[in-house]
Amino acid sequence: MKKFLIMAVIMLSSVNTFAQQPVGTFTIAPKVGMNIANLTDMSFEVSKMMKLSPKPRIGLAVGVEGEYQISELFSLSAGVMYSMQGLKYSEKITIPVVGEQSLEATGKLDYINIPIMANVYVLKGLAVKLGIQPGFNIASKLSMDMKGAMSGGNEEDPDIKDAIQSVDISIPIGVSYEYANVVFDARYNWGLSNVFTDKRTRTILDDFIPEKKSKNSVFQISVGYKFAL
């Protein structure tokens, strides 16, 4: 225990220059990045011959974060981010006599997220982050394209907002590195809320969505620039 306490004191005494910004500084950082988004528990069978497994939807993440440097070690930040999330399906099957069938579908779920983070600087400019993130769904559409002899043709992207919860809660966990006021950030947004309501969407997914307890799962990378106020 004594050795542990000595090591802890040494570590804490060595972090007095880890933060790039002076204590008491408030900064604003516009940022832009990319989401690799998916939903949990969204694999299912459309028929005995077609099983759907979700693939990531690549989308835009853009917004601004403010950060207050409480000490050389700790800071608090909060932001507003437009975030393109959801998932994709891309499957092909060959049916005897009928031939090849393919399905391309994208669930387009767009949110305004508000990440509130505690940041701990562990090395010069390097911070680990943990927080809470409420999100508000602003657009929900399902894009589908079915090709083959059994295809009924393409649909316009139907609005599925009634099937999507309006509020989403996630826990963001990540790291950032700051150099010359440029901030590189990587985080994982671990969804806690069920994405779907119990309302039907009037699509091919009608029989599956109400049964799912799916949650958002988003890996996000971004770059921003800090301005001290």
PDB file of C-alpha atoms in Angstrom:
ATOM      1  CA  MET A   1       0.000   0.000   0.000  1.00  0.00           C
ATOM      2  CA  LYS A   2       2.836   2.406   0.890  1.00  0.00           C
ATOM      3  CA  LYS A   3       4.525   1.777  -2.454  1.00  0.00           C
ATOM      4  CA  PHE A   4       1.209   2.323  -4.243  1.00  0.00           C
ATOM      5  CA  LEU A   5       0.683   5.692  -2.513  1.00  0.00           C
ATOM      6  CA  ILE A   6       4.213   6.800  -3.348  1.00  0.00           C
ATOM      7  CA  MET A   7       3.696   5.857  -7.007  1.00  0.00           C
ATOM      8  CA  ALA A   8       0.351   7.727  -7.075  1.00  0.00           C
ATOM      9  CA  VAL A   9       1.973  10.881  -5.665  1.00  0.00           C
ATOM     10  CA  ILE A  10       4.780  10.676  -8.221  1.00  0.00           C
ATOM     11  CA  MET A  11       2.300  10.244 -11.095  1.00  0.00           C
ATOM     12  CA  LEU A  12       0.099  13.132  -9.961  1.00  0.00           C
ATOM     13  CA  SER A  13       3.075  15.424  -9.471  1.00  0.00           C
ATOM     14  CA  SER A  14       4.279  14.699 -12.999  1.00  0.00           C
ATOM     15  CA  VAL A  15       1.080  15.788 -14.806  1.00  0.00           C
ATOM     16  CA  ASN A  16       1.383  19.508 -14.208  1.00  0.00           C
ATOM     17  CA  THR A  17       2.155  20.185 -17.861  1.00  0.00           C
ATOM     18  CA  PHE A  18      -0.063  17.563 -19.536  1.00  0.00           C
ATOM     19  CA  ALA A  19      -2.871  19.924 -20.587  1.00  0.00           C
ATOM     20  CA  GLN A  20      -2.144  22.129 -23.594  1.00  0.00           C
ATOM     21  CA  GLN A  21      -4.436  24.927 -22.382  1.00  0.00           C
ATOM     22  CA  PRO A  22      -3.779  27.012 -19.221  1.00  0.00           C
ATOM     23  CA  VAL A  23      -5.946  26.413 -16.157  1.00  0.00           C
ATOM     24  CA  GLY A  24      -9.099  28.547 -16.303  1.00  0.00           C
ATOM     25  CA  THR A  25      -9.139  28.703 -20.117  1.00  0.00           C
ATOM     26  CA  PHE A  26     -12.407  28.207 -21.996  1.00  0.00           C
ATOM     27  CA  THR A  27     -12.046  27.076 -25.601  1.00  0.00           C
ATOM     28  CA  ILE A  28     -14.386  26.521 -28.527  1.00  0.00           C
ATOM     29  CA  ALA A  29     -13.536  23.888 -31.133  1.00  0.00           C
ATOM     30  CA  PRO A  30     -15.471  23.520 -34.411  1.00  0.00           C
ATOM     31  CA  LYS A  31     -14.989  19.950 -35.581  1.00  0.00           C
ATOM     32  CA  VAL A  32     -15.793  17.646 -38.470  1.00  0.00           C
ATOM     33  CA  GLY A  33     -15.485  13.898 -38.717  1.00  0.00           C
ATOM     34  CA  MET A  34     -16.835  10.541 -39.752  1.00  0.00           C
ATOM     35  CA  ASN A  35     -19.159   8.031 -38.125  1.00  0.00           C
ATOM     36  CA  ILE A  36     -18.965   4.276 -38.538  1.00  0.00           C
ATOM     37  CA  ALA A  37     -22.444   3.533 -37.241  1.00  0.00           C
ATOM     38  CA  ASN A  38     -24.519   0.426 -36.675  1.00  0.00           C
ATOM     39  CA  LEU A  39     -27.398  -0.919 -34.580  1.00  0.00           C
ATOM     40  CA  THR A  40     -27.161  -3.890 -32.236  1.00  0.00           C
ATOM     41  CA  ASP A  41     -29.443  -6.945 -32.487  1.00  0.00           C
ATOM     42  CA  MET A  42     -30.485  -6.366 -36.099  1.00  0.00           C
ATOM     43  CA  SER A  43     -29.711  -9.730 -37.713  1.00  0.00           C
ATOM     44  CA  PHE A  44     -32.753 -11.684 -38.843  1.00  0.00           C
ATOM     45  CA  GLU A  45     -34.231 -13.912 -41.557  1.00  0.00           C
ATOM     46  CA  VAL A  46     -36.480 -12.451 -44.231  1.00  0.00           C
ATOM     47  CA  SER A  47     -36.988 -15.993 -45.544  1.00  0.00           C
ATOM     48  CA  LYS A  48     -35.279 -19.353 -45.185  1.00  0.00           C
ATOM     49  CA  MET A  49     -33.017 -18.379 -48.067  1.00  0.00           C
ATOM     50  CA  MET A  50     -32.252 -14.769 -47.110  1.00  0.00           C
ATOM     51  CA  LYS A  51     -30.619 -13.888 -43.830  1.00  0.00           C
ATOM     52  CA  LEU A  52     -29.824 -10.232 -43.188  1.00  0.00           C
ATOM     53  CA  SER A  53     -26.799  -9.132 -41.173  1.00  0.00           C
ATOM     54  CA  PRO A  54     -26.265  -5.413 -40.529  1.00  0.00           C
ATOM     55  CA  LYS A  55     -23.281  -3.548 -41.899  1.00  0.00           C
ATOM     56  CA  PRO A  56     -22.021  -0.112 -40.826  1.00  0.00           C
ATOM     57  CA  ARG A  57     -23.401   3.075 -42.268  1.00  0.00           C
ATOM     58  CA  ILE A  58     -20.646   5.617 -42.929  1.00  0.00           C
ATOM     59  CA  GLY A  59     -21.838   9.127 -42.193  1.00  0.00           C
ATOM     60  CA  LEU A  60     -20.903  12.693 -41.365  1.00  0.00           C
ATOM     61  CA  ALA A  61     -20.343  14.084 -37.870  1.00  0.00           C
ATOM     62  CA  VAL A  62     -20.021  17.860 -37.583  1.00  0.00           C
ATOM     63  CA  GLY A  63     -20.468  20.373 -34.801  1.00  0.00           C
ATOM     64  CA  VAL A  64     -18.740  22.320 -32.056  1.00  0.00           C
ATOM     65  CA  GLU A  65     -17.447  21.597 -28.549  1.00  0.00           C
ATOM     66  CA  GLY A  66     -16.591  23.930 -25.699  1.00  0.00           C
ATOM     67  CA  GLU A  67     -14.065  22.956 -23.016  1.00  0.00           C
ATOM     68  CA  TYR A  68     -13.177  24.481 -19.662  1.00  0.00           C
ATOM     69  CA  GLN A  69      -9.774  23.617 -18.195  1.00  0.00           C
ATOM     70  CA  ILE A  70     -10.413  23.074 -14.466  1.00  0.00           C
ATOM     71  CA  SER A  71      -6.854  22.029 -13.625  1.00  0.00           C
ATOM     72  CA  GLU A  72      -3.726  20.790 -15.359  1.00  0.00           C
ATOM     73  CA  LEU A  73      -5.210  17.305 -15.179  1.00  0.00           C
ATOM     74  CA  PHE A  74      -8.992  17.743 -15.600  1.00  0.00           C
ATOM     75  CA  SER A  75     -11.365  19.547 -17.929  1.00  0.00           C
ATOM     76  CA  LEU A  76     -15.071  19.449 -18.728  1.00  0.00           C
ATOM     77  CA  SER A  77     -16.500  19.754 -22.220  1.00  0.00           C
ATOM     78  CA  ALA A  78     -19.911  19.926 -23.863  1.00  0.00           C
ATOM     79  CA  GLY A  79     -20.865  20.070 -27.513  1.00  0.00           C
ATOM     80  CA  VAL A  80     -23.547  19.983 -30.170  1.00  0.00           C
ATOM     81  CA  MET A  81     -23.021  17.507 -33.012  1.00  0.00           C
ATOM     82  CA  TYR A  82     -25.024  16.648 -36.116  1.00  0.00           C
ATOM     83  CA  SER A  83     -24.540  12.900 -36.461  1.00  0.00           C
ATOM     84  CA  MET A  84     -25.502  10.601 -39.356  1.00  0.00           C
ATOM     85  CA  GLN A  85     -26.172   7.146 -37.897  1.00  0.00           C
ATOM     86  CA  GLY A  86     -28.095   3.967 -38.705  1.00  0.00           C
ATOM     87  CA  LEU A  87     -27.114   0.792 -40.543  1.00  0.00           C
ATOM     88  CA  LYS A  88     -26.997  -0.915 -43.931  1.00  0.00           C
ATOM     89  CA  TYR A  89     -27.884  -4.279 -45.415  1.00  0.00           C
ATOM     90  CA  SER A  90     -26.410  -5.732 -48.575  1.00  0.00           C
ATOM     91  CA  GLU A  91     -27.290  -9.332 -49.374  1.00  0.00           C
ATOM     92  CA  LYS A  92     -27.445 -11.556 -52.473  1.00  0.00           C
ATOM     93  CA  ILE A  93     -28.999 -15.006 -52.867  1.00  0.00           C
ATOM     94  CA  THR A  94     -29.494 -17.358 -55.811  1.00  0.00           C
ATOM     95  CA  ILE A  95     -32.901 -19.029 -56.029  1.00  0.00           C
ATOM     96  CA  PRO A  96     -33.219 -22.096 -58.291  1.00  0.00           C
ATOM     97  CA  VAL A  97     -35.139 -21.297 -61.508  1.00  0.00           C
ATOM     98  CA  VAL A  98     -35.788 -17.694 -60.369  1.00  0.00           C
ATOM     99  CA  GLY A  99     -32.140 -16.644 -60.365  1.00  0.00           C
ATOM    100  CA  GLU A 100     -30.214 -14.105 -58.315  1.00  0.00           C
ATOM    101  CA  GLN A 101     -31.945 -11.714 -55.921  1.00  0.00           C
ATOM    102  CA  SER A 102     -30.250  -8.824 -54.174  1.00  0.00           C
ATOM    103  CA  LEU A 103     -31.321  -6.445 -51.431  1.00  0.00           C
ATOM    104  CA  GLU A 104     -29.710  -3.101 -50.621  1.00  0.00           C
ATOM    105  CA  ALA A 105     -31.202  -1.240 -47.658  1.00  0.00           C
ATOM    106  CA  THR A 106     -30.028   1.675 -45.541  1.00  0.00           C
ATOM    107  CA  GLY A 107     -31.587   2.866 -42.303  1.00  0.00           C
ATOM    108  CA  LYS A 108     -30.797   6.590 -42.239  1.00  0.00           C
ATOM    109  CA  LEU A 109     -31.051   7.833 -38.646  1.00  0.00           C
ATOM    110  CA  ASP A 110     -29.824  11.384 -38.107  1.00  0.00           C
ATOM    111  CA  TYR A 111     -29.386  12.914 -34.650  1.00  0.00           C
ATOM    112  CA  ILE A 112     -28.419  16.106 -32.900  1.00  0.00           C
ATOM    113  CA  ASN A 113     -26.168  14.828 -30.107  1.00  0.00           C
ATOM    114  CA  ILE A 114     -25.022  16.721 -27.025  1.00  0.00           C
ATOM    115  CA  PRO A 115     -21.859  15.065 -25.633  1.00  0.00           C
ATOM    116  CA  ILE A 116     -20.985  16.093 -22.059  1.00  0.00           C
ATOM    117  CA  MET A 117     -17.508  14.819 -21.220  1.00  0.00           C
ATOM    118  CA  ALA A 118     -15.005  14.649 -18.383  1.00  0.00           C
ATOM    119  CA  ASN A 119     -11.462  14.745 -19.757  1.00  0.00           C
ATOM    120  CA  VAL A 120      -8.343  13.512 -17.956  1.00  0.00           C
ATOM    121  CA  TYR A 121      -4.958  14.476 -19.415  1.00  0.00           C
ATOM    122  CA  VAL A 122      -2.603  11.526 -19.028  1.00  0.00           C
ATOM    123  CA  LEU A 123       0.233  12.731 -21.286  1.00  0.00           C
ATOM    124  CA  LYS A 124       1.149  16.044 -22.882  1.00  0.00           C
ATOM    125  CA  GLY A 125      -1.913  16.890 -25.018  1.00  0.00           C
ATOM    126  CA  LEU A 126      -3.366  13.389 -24.641  1.00  0.00           C
ATOM    127  CA  ALA A 127      -6.699  13.024 -22.832  1.00  0.00           C
ATOM    128  CA  VAL A 128      -8.985  10.128 -22.051  1.00  0.00           C
ATOM    129  CA  LYS A 129     -12.702  10.933 -22.063  1.00  0.00           C
ATOM    130  CA  LEU A 130     -15.894   9.623 -20.503  1.00  0.00           C
ATOM    131  CA  GLY A 131     -19.337  11.169 -20.342  1.00  0.00           C
ATOM    132  CA  ILE A 132     -23.033  11.078 -21.145  1.00  0.00           C
ATOM    133  CA  GLN A 133     -24.675  11.989 -24.436  1.00  0.00           C
ATOM    134  CA  PRO A 134     -28.360  12.755 -24.963  1.00  0.00           C
ATOM    135  CA  GLY A 135     -29.340  12.697 -28.628  1.00  0.00           C
ATOM    136  CA  PHE A 136     -32.434  13.893 -30.474  1.00  0.00           C
ATOM    137  CA  ASN A 137     -33.618  12.171 -33.640  1.00  0.00           C
ATOM    138  CA  ILE A 138     -34.269  14.705 -36.422  1.00  0.00           C
ATOM    139  CA  ALA A 139     -34.653  12.440 -39.473  1.00  0.00           C
ATOM    140  CA  SER A 140     -35.386   8.748 -40.027  1.00  0.00           C
ATOM    141  CA  LYS A 141     -35.743   7.160 -43.449  1.00  0.00           C
ATOM    142  CA  LEU A 142     -35.413   3.688 -44.924  1.00  0.00           C
ATOM    143  CA  SER A 143     -33.846   3.412 -48.370  1.00  0.00           C
ATOM    144  CA  MET A 144     -34.469   0.076 -50.109  1.00  0.00           C
ATOM    145  CA  ASP A 145     -33.448  -1.347 -53.482  1.00  0.00           C
ATOM    146  CA  MET A 146     -34.450  -4.906 -54.386  1.00  0.00           C
ATOM    147  CA  LYS A 147     -33.271  -6.355 -57.683  1.00  0.00           C
ATOM    148  CA  GLY A 148     -34.077  -9.610 -59.431  1.00  0.00           C
ATOM    149  CA  ALA A 149     -36.987 -11.514 -60.937  1.00  0.00           C
ATOM    150  CA  MET A 150     -39.010 -11.242 -57.709  1.00  0.00           C
ATOM    151  CA  SER A 151     -38.386  -7.531 -57.291  1.00  0.00           C
ATOM    152  CA  GLY A 152     -41.348  -5.239 -56.927  1.00  0.00           C
ATOM    153  CA  GLY A 153     -39.270  -2.258 -58.026  1.00  0.00           C
ATOM    154  CA  ASN A 154     -37.659   0.503 -56.039  1.00  0.00           C
ATOM    155  CA  GLU A 155     -39.503   2.458 -53.353  1.00  0.00           C
ATOM    156  CA  GLU A 156     -39.064   6.076 -52.468  1.00  0.00           C
ATOM    157  CA  ASP A 157     -37.332   6.433 -49.128  1.00  0.00           C
ATOM    158  CA  PRO A 158     -40.219   6.097 -46.637  1.00  0.00           C
ATOM    159  CA  ASP A 159     -40.220   8.116 -43.454  1.00  0.00           C
ATOM    160  CA  ILE A 160     -39.952   5.793 -40.430  1.00  0.00           C
ATOM    161  CA  LYS A 161     -39.779   8.485 -37.765  1.00  0.00           C
ATOM    162  CA  ASP A 162     -42.830   7.076 -35.944  1.00  0.00           C
ATOM    163  CA  ALA A 163     -40.862   3.873 -35.382  1.00  0.00           C
ATOM    164  CA  ILE A 164     -37.815   5.642 -33.903  1.00  0.00           C
ATOM    165  CA  GLN A 165     -37.496   6.950 -30.362  1.00  0.00           C
ATOM    166  CA  SER A 166     -37.143  10.727 -30.394  1.00  0.00           C
ATOM    167  CA  VAL A 167     -34.525  10.731 -27.587  1.00  0.00           C
ATOM    168  CA  ASP A 168     -31.435   8.540 -27.417  1.00  0.00           C
ATOM    169  CA  ILE A 169     -28.952   8.215 -24.547  1.00  0.00           C
ATOM    170  CA  SER A 170     -25.368   7.060 -25.087  1.00  0.00           C
ATOM    171  CA  ILE A 171     -22.134   6.868 -23.121  1.00  0.00           C
ATOM    172  CA  PRO A 172     -19.216   8.316 -25.112  1.00  0.00           C
ATOM    173  CA  ILE A 173     -15.784   6.845 -24.330  1.00  0.00           C
ATOM    174  CA  GLY A 174     -12.679   8.028 -26.139  1.00  0.00           C
ATOM    175  CA  VAL A 175      -9.305   9.690 -26.430  1.00  0.00           C
ATOM    176  CA  SER A 176      -8.093  12.937 -27.951  1.00  0.00           C
ATOM    177  CA  TYR A 177      -4.735  14.418 -28.834  1.00  0.00           C
ATOM    178  CA  GLU A 178      -4.091  18.156 -29.120  1.00  0.00           C
ATOM    179  CA  TYR A 179      -1.142  19.735 -30.901  1.00  0.00           C
ATOM    180  CA  ALA A 180      -0.864  23.426 -31.800  1.00  0.00           C
ATOM    181  CA  ASN A 181      -4.603  23.841 -31.067  1.00  0.00           C
ATOM    182  CA  VAL A 182      -5.527  21.081 -33.545  1.00  0.00           C
ATOM    183  CA  VAL A 183      -7.462  18.300 -31.803  1.00  0.00           C
ATOM    184  CA  PHE A 184      -7.774  14.739 -33.091  1.00  0.00           C
ATOM    185  CA  ASP A 185     -10.571  12.826 -31.385  1.00  0.00           C
ATOM    186  CA  ALA A 186     -11.660   9.173 -31.478  1.00  0.00           C
ATOM    187  CA  ARG A 187     -14.589   7.930 -29.441  1.00  0.00           C
ATOM    188  CA  TYR A 188     -17.119   5.151 -29.196  1.00  0.00           C
ATOM    189  CA  ASN A 189     -20.726   6.085 -28.444  1.00  0.00           C
ATOM    190  CA  TRP A 190     -22.229   3.155 -26.538  1.00  0.00           C
ATOM    191  CA  GLY A 191     -26.002   3.313 -26.865  1.00  0.00           C
ATOM    192  CA  LEU A 192     -28.163   2.719 -23.802  1.00  0.00           C
ATOM    193  CA  SER A 193     -31.633   3.447 -25.213  1.00  0.00           C
ATOM    194  CA  ASN A 194     -33.808   1.243 -27.373  1.00  0.00           C
ATOM    195  CA  VAL A 195     -33.857   2.840 -30.826  1.00  0.00           C
ATOM    196  CA  PHE A 196     -37.292   1.591 -31.899  1.00  0.00           C
ATOM    197  CA  THR A 197     -40.764   2.362 -30.607  1.00  0.00           C
ATOM    198  CA  ASP A 198     -43.557  -0.223 -30.806  1.00  0.00           C
ATOM    199  CA  LYS A 199     -45.106   1.482 -33.848  1.00  0.00           C
ATOM    200  CA  ARG A 200     -45.054  -0.307 -37.186  1.00  0.00           C
ATOM    201  CA  THR A 201     -43.220   1.169 -40.150  1.00  0.00           C
ATOM    202  CA  ARG A 202     -45.248  -0.255 -43.084  1.00  0.00           C
ATOM    203  CA  THR A 203     -42.182  -1.705 -44.792  1.00  0.00           C
ATOM    204  CA  ILE A 204     -40.692  -5.146 -45.340  1.00  0.00           C
ATOM    205  CA  LEU A 205     -39.253  -4.846 -41.809  1.00  0.00           C
ATOM    206  CA  ASP A 206     -42.696  -4.587 -40.159  1.00  0.00           C
ATOM    207  CA  ASP A 207     -42.541  -8.081 -38.708  1.00  0.00           C
ATOM    208  CA  PHE A 208     -39.098  -7.596 -37.173  1.00  0.00           C
ATOM    209  CA  ILE A 209     -38.532  -4.044 -35.925  1.00  0.00           C
ATOM    210  CA  PRO A 210     -41.105  -4.069 -33.057  1.00  0.00           C
ATOM    211  CA  GLU A 211     -39.459  -7.172 -31.588  1.00  0.00           C
ATOM    212  CA  LYS A 212     -35.969  -5.702 -31.521  1.00  0.00           C
ATOM    213  CA  LYS A 213     -34.282  -4.017 -28.573  1.00  0.00           C
ATOM    214  CA  SER A 214     -31.648  -2.415 -30.741  1.00  0.00           C
ATOM    215  CA  LYS A 215     -29.252   0.288 -29.588  1.00  0.00           C
ATOM    216  CA  ASN A 216     -27.010   2.722 -31.419  1.00  0.00           C
ATOM    217  CA  SER A 217     -23.368   1.703 -31.751  1.00  0.00           C
ATOM    218  CA  VAL A 218     -21.176   4.443 -33.221  1.00  0.00           C
ATOM    219  CA  PHE A 219     -17.423   4.782 -33.652  1.00  0.00           C
ATOM    220  CA  GLN A 220     -16.570   8.409 -34.410  1.00  0.00           C
ATOM    221  CA  ILE A 221     -13.332  10.074 -35.469  1.00  0.00           C
ATOM    222  CA  SER A 222     -12.995  13.835 -35.900  1.00  0.00           C
ATOM    223  CA  VAL A 223     -10.601  16.741 -36.148  1.00  0.00           C
ATOM    224  CA  GLY A 224     -11.148  20.217 -34.753  1.00  0.00           C
ATOM    225  CA  TYR A 225      -9.387  23.484 -33.986  1.00  0.00           C
ATOM    226  CA  LYS A 226      -9.495  25.178 -30.562  1.00  0.00           C
ATOM    227  CA  PHE A 227     -10.064  28.904 -30.132  1.00  0.00           C
ATOM    228  CA  ALA A 228      -9.460  30.338 -26.647  1.00  0.00           C
ATOM    229  CA  LEU A 229     -12.095  32.798 -25.430  1.00  0.00           C
TER     230      LEU A 229
END
